[in-house]
PDB file of C-alpha atoms in Angstrom:
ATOM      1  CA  UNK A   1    -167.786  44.275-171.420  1.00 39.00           C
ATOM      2  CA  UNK A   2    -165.492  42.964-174.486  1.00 42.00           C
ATOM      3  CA  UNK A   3    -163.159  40.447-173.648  1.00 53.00           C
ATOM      4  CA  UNK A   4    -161.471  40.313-177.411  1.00 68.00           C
ATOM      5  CA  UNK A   5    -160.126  43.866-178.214  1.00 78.00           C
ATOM      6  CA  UNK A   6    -158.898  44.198-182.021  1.00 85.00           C
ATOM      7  CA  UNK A   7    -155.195  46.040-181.642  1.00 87.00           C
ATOM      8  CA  UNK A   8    -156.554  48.908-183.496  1.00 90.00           C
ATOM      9  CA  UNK A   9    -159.036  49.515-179.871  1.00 91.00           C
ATOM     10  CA  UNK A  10    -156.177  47.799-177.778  1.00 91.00           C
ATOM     11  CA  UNK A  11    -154.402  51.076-179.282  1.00 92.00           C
ATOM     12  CA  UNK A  12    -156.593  53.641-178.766  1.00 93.00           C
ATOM     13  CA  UNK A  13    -157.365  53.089-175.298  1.00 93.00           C
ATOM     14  CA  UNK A  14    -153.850  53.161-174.444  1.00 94.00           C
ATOM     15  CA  UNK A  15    -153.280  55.847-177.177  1.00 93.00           C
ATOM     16  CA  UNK A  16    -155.754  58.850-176.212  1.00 94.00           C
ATOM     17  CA  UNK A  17    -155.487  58.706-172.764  1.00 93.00           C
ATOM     18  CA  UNK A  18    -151.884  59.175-172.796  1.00 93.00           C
ATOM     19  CA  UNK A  19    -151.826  61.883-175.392  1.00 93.00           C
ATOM     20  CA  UNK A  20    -154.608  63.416-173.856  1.00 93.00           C
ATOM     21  CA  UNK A  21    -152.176  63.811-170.450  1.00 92.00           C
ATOM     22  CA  UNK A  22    -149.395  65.464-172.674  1.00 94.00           C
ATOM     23  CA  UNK A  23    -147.420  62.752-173.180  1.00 94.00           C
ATOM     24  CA  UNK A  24    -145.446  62.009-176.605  1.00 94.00           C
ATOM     25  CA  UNK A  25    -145.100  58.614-177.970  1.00 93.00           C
ATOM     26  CA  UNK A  26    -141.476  57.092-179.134  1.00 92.00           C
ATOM     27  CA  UNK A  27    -141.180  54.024-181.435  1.00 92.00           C
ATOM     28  CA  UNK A  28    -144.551  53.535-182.236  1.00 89.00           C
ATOM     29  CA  UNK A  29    -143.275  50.319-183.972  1.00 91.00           C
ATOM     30  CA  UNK A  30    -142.896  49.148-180.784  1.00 92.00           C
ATOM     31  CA  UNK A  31    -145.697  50.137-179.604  1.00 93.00           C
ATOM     32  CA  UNK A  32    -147.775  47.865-182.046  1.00 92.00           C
ATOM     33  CA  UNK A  33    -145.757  45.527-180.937  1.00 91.00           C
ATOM     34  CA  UNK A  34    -146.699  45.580-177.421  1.00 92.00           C
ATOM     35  CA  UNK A  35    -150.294  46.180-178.807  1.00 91.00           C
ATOM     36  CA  UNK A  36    -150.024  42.399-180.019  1.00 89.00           C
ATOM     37  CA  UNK A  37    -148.516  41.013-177.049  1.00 88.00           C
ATOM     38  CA  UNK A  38    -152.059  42.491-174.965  1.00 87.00           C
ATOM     39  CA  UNK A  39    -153.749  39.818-176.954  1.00 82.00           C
ATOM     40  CA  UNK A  40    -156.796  41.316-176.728  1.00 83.00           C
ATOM     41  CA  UNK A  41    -157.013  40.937-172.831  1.00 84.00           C
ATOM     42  CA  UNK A  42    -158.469  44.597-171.437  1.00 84.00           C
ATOM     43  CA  UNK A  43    -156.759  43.300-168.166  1.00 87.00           C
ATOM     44  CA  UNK A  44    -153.029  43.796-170.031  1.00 91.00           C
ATOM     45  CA  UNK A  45    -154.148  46.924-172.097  1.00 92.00           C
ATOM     46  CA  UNK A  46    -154.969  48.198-168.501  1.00 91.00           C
ATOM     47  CA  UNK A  47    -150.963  47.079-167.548  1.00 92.00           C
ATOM     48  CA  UNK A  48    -149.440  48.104-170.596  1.00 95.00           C
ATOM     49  CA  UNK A  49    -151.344  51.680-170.160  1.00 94.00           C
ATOM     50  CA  UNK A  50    -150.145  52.213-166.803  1.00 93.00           C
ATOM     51  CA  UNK A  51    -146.770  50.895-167.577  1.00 94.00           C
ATOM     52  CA  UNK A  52    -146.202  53.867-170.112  1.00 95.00           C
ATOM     53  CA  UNK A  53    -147.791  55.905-167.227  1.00 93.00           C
ATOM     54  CA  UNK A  54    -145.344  55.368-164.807  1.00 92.00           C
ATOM     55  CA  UNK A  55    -141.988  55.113-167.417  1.00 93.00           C
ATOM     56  CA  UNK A  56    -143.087  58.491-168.782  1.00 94.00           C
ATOM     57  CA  UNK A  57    -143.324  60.230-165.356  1.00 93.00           C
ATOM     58  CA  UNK A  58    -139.821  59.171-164.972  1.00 92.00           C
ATOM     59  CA  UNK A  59    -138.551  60.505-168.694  1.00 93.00           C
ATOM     60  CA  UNK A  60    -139.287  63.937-168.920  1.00 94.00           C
ATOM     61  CA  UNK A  61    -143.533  62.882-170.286  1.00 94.00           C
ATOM     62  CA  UNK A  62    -141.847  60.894-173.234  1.00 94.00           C
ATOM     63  CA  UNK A  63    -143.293  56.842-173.036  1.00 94.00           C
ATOM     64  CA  UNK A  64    -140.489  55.367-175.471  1.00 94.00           C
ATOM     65  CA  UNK A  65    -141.940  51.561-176.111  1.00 93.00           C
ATOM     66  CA  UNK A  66    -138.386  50.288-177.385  1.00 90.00           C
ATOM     67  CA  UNK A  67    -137.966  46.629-176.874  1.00 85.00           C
ATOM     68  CA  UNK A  68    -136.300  45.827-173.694  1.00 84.00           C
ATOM     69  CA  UNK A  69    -136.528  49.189-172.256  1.00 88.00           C
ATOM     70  CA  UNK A  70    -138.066  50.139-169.394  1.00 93.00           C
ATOM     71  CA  UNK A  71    -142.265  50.132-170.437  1.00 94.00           C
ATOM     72  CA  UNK A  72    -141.374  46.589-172.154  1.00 92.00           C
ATOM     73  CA  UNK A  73    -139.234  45.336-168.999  1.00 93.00           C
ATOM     74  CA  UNK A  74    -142.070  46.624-166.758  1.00 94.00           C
ATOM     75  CA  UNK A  75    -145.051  45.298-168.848  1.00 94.00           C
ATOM     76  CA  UNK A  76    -143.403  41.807-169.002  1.00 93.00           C
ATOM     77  CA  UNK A  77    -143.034  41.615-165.422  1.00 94.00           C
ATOM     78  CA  UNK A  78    -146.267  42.362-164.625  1.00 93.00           C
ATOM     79  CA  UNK A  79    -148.041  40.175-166.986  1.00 93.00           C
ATOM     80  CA  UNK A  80    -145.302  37.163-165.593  1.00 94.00           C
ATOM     81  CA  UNK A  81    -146.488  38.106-162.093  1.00 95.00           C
ATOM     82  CA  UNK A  82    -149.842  38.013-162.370  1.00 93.00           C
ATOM     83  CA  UNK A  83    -149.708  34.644-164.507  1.00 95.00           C
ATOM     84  CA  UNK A  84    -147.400  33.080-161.713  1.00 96.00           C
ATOM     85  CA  UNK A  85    -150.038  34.482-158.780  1.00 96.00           C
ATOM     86  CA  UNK A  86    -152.765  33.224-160.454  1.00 96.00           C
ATOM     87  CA  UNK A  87    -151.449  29.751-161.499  1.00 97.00           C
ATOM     88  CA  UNK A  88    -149.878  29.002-157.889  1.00 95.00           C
ATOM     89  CA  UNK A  89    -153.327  30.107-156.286  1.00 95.00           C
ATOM     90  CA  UNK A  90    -155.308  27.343-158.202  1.00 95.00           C
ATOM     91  CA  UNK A  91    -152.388  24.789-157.672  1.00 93.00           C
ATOM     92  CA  UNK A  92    -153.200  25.433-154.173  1.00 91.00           C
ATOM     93  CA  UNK A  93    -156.905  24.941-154.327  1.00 91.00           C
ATOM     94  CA  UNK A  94    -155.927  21.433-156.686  1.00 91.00           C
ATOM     95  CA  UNK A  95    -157.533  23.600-159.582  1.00 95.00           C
ATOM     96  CA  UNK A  96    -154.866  23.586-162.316  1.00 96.00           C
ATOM     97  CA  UNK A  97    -156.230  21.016-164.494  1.00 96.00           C
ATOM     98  CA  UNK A  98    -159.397  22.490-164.448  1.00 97.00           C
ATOM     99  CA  UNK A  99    -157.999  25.479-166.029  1.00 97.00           C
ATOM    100  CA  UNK A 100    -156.677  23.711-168.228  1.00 98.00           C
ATOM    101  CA  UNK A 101    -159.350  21.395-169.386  1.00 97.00           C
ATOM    102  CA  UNK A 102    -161.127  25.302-169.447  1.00 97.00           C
ATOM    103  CA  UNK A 103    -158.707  26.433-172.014  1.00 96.00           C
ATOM    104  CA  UNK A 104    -159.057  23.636-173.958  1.00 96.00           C
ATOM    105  CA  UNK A 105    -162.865  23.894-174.572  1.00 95.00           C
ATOM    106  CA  UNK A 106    -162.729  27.571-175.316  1.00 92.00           C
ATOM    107  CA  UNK A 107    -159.833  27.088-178.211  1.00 92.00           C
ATOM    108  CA  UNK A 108    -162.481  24.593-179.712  1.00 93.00           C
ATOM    109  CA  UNK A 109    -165.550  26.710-179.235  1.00 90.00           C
ATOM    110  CA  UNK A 110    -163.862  29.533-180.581  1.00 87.00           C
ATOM    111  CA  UNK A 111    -162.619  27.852-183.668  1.00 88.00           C
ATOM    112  CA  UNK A 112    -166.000  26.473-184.448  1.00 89.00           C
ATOM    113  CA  UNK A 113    -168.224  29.269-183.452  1.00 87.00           C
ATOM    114  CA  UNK A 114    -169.854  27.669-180.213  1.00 88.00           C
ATOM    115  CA  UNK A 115    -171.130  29.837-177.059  1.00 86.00           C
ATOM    116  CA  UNK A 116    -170.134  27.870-173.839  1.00 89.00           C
ATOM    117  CA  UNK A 117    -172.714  26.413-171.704  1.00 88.00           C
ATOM    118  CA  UNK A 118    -173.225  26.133-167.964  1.00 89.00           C
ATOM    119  CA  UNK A 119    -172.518  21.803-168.401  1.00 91.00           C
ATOM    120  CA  UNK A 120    -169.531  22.627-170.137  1.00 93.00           C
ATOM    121  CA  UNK A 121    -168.605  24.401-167.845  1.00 93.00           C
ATOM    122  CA  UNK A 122    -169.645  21.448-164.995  1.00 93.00           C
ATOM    123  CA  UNK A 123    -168.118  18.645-167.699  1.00 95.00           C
ATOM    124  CA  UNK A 124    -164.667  20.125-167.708  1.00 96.00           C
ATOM    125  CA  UNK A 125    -164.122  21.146-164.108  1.00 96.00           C
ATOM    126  CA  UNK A 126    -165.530  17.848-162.969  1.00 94.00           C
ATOM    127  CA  UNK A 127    -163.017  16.341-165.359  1.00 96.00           C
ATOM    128  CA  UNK A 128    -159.782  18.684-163.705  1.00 95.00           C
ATOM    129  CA  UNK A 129    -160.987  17.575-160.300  1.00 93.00           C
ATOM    130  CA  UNK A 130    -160.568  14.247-160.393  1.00 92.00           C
ATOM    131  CA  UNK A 131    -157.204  14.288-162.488  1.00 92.00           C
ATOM    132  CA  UNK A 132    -155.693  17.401-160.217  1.00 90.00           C
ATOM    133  CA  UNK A 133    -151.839  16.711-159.725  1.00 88.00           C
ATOM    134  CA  UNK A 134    -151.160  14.273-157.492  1.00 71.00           C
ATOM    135  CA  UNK A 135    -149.547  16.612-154.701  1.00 55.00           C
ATOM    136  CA  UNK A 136    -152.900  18.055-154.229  1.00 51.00           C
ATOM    137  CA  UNK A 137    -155.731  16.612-152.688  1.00 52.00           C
ATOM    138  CA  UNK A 138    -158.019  14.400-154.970  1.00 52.00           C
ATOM    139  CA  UNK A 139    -161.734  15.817-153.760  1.00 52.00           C
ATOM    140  CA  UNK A 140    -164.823  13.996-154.681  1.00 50.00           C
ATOM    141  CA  UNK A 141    -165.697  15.916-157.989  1.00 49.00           C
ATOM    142  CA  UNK A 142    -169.522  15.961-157.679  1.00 48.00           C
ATOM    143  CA  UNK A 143    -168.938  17.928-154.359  1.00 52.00           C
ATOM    144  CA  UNK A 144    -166.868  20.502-155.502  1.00 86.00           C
ATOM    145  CA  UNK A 145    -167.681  22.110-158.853  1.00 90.00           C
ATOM    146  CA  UNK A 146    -169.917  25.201-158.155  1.00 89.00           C
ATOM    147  CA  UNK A 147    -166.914  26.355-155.350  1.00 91.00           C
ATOM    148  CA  UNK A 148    -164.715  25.748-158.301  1.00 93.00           C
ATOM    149  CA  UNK A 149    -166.616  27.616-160.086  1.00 91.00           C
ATOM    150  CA  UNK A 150    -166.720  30.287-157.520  1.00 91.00           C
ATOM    151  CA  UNK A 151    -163.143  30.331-157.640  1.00 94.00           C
ATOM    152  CA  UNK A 152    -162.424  30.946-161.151  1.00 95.00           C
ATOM    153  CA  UNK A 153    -165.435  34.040-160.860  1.00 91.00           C
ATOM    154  CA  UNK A 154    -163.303  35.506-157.837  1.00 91.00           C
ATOM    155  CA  UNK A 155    -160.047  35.862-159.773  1.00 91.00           C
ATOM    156  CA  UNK A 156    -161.911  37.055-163.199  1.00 89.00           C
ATOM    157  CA  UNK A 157    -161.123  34.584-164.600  1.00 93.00           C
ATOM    158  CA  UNK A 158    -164.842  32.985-166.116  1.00 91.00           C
ATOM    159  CA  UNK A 159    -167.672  35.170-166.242  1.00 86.00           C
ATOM    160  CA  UNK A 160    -171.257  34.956-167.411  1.00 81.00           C
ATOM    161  CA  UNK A 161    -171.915  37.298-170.558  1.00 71.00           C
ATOM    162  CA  UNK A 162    -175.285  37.700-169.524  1.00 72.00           C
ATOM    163  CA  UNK A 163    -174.902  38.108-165.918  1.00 63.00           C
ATOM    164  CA  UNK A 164    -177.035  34.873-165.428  1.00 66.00           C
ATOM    165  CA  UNK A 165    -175.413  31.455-164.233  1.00 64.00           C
ATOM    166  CA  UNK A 166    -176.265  29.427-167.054  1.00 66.00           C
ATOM    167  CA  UNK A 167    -174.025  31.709-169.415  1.00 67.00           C
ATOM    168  CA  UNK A 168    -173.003  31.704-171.723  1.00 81.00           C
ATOM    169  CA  UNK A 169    -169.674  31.832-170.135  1.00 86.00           C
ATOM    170  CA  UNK A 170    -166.815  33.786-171.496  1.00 88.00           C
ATOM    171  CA  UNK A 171    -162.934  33.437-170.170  1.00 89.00           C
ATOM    172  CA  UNK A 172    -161.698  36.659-168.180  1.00 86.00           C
ATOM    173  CA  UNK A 173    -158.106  36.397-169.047  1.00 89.00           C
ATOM    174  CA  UNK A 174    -157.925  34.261-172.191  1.00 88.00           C
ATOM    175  CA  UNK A 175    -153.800  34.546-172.410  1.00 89.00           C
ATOM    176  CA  UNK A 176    -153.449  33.265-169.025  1.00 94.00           C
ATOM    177  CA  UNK A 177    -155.320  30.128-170.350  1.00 95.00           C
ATOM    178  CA  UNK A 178    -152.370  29.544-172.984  1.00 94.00           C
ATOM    179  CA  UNK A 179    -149.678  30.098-170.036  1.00 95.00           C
ATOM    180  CA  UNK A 180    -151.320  27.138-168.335  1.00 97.00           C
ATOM    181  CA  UNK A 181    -151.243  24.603-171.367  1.00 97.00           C
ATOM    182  CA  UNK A 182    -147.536  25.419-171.564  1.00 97.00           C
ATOM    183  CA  UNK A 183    -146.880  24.199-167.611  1.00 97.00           C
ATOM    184  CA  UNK A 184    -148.920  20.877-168.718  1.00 97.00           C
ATOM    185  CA  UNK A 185    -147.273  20.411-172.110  1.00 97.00           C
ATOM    186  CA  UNK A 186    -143.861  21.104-170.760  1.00 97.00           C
ATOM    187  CA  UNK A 187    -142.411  17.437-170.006  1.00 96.00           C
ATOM    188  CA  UNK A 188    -140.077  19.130-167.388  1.00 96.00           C
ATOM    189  CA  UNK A 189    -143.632  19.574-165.662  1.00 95.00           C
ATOM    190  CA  UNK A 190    -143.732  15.812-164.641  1.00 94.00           C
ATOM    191  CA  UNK A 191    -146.638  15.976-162.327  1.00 93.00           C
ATOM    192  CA  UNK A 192    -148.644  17.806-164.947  1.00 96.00           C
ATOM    193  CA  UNK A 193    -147.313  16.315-168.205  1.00 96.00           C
ATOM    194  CA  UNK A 194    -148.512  13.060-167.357  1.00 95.00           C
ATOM    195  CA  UNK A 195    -152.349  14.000-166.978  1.00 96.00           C
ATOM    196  CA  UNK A 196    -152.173  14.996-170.688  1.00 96.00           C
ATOM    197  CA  UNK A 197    -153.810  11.619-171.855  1.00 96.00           C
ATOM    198  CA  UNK A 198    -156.582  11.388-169.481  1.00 96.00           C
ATOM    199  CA  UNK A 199    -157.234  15.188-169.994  1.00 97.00           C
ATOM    200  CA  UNK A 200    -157.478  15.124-173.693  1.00 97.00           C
ATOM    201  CA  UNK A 201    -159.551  11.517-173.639  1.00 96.00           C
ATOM    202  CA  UNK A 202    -162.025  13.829-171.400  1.00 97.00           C
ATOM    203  CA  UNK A 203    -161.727  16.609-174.153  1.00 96.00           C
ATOM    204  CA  UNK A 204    -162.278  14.518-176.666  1.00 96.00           C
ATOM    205  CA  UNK A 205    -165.436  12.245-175.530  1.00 95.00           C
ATOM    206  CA  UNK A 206    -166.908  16.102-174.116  1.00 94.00           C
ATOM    207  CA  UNK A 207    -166.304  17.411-177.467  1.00 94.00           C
ATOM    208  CA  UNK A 208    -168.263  14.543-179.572  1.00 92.00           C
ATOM    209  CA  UNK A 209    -171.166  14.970-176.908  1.00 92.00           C
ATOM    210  CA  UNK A 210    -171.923  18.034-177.336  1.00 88.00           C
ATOM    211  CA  UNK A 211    -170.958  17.850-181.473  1.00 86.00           C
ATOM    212  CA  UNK A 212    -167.681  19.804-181.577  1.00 80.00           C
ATOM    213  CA  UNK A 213    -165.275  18.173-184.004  1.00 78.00           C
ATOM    214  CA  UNK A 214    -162.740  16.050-182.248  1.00 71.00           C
ATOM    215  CA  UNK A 215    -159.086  17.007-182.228  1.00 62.00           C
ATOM    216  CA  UNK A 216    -156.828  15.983-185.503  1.00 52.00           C
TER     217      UNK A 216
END
């Protein structure tokens, strides 16, 4: 399953289906738009499809995708909801700076070309563990990484390309990833702001083991 959909299939799977039921499309400028803010994720081209669904039914089979009306309202508060869900669920579980440190390694391998391994994987939660936030509870890292793991394959967000545990891994929502370097690079985020040097030194020494250039 593709993970990365170019706008042009983010387009027509939202597109076809919704012509095919009769209904017409308004502002197809912002529609493109929308297209864009999908970022590829088939989880929001799945939102953004049923969000035209629903504000059609509701205006006479016509889905208008005009900025700020009601398929743009409804699309933005699902996508908020679901990144709000998700992040509060791994604060719980003392898991939010191994999503981050997650993030992090799949901007570089991306940039350079690099599949992600199962010790990647291992490396970076091991390294979220034992800098979680200090509200949650610090857990002995070496104990806890394959029910991290487990965690991050329950809510789709890491899966194996193959279907075989040593990968290579893939992210299941990559924009949520982005949403959660925002909460740590946001200064108004105190608990999470300060981790930011320990998580990049980890980022940084993982990323000259395994021969990824470091950051600039």
């Amino acid at each position: 399953m593709p993970i990365d959909l170019s706008i042009t299939d983010c387009g027509r799977a939202i597109r076809e289906p919704l012509l095919a039921a009769g209904i017409t499309i308004e502002n197809p400028q912002g529609f493109e738009q929308l297209l864009a803010r999908c970022k590829g994720s088939l989880y929001f081209v799945q939102l953004l499809g049923s969000s035209a669904l629903s504000a059609a039914s509701q205006n006479d089979g016509i889905a208008d995708f005009t900025r700020t009306r009601t398929i743009d309202l409804t699309f933005e508060r699902r996508v908020n909801a679901r990144y709000h869900e998700t992040w509060s669920d791994l604060e719980k579980k003392g898991l939010s700076a191994c999503a981050r440190q997650m993030g992090a390694l799949w901007r570089k391998s991306k940039s350079t070309g690099r599949t992600v391994k199962q010790d990647h994987i291992y490396e970076v939660i091991e390294s979220g563990l034992q800098h979680a936030p200090r509200r949650t509870e610090r857990r002995e890292a070496s104990q806890h990484i394959e029910d991290a793991e487990a965690t991050f394959e329950h809510l789709g967000l890491l899966w194996s390309m193959t279907g075989h545990m040593n990968g290579p891994w893939d992210l299941g929502l990559p924009p949520f990833f982005e949403f959660v370097e925002e909460q740590f690079q946001d200064n108004q985020n105190i608990r999470h702001y300060r981790l930011l040097p320990a998580l990049e030194q980890d980022m940084q020494r993982l990323f000259q083991e395994i021969g990824l250039p470091a950051e600039s």
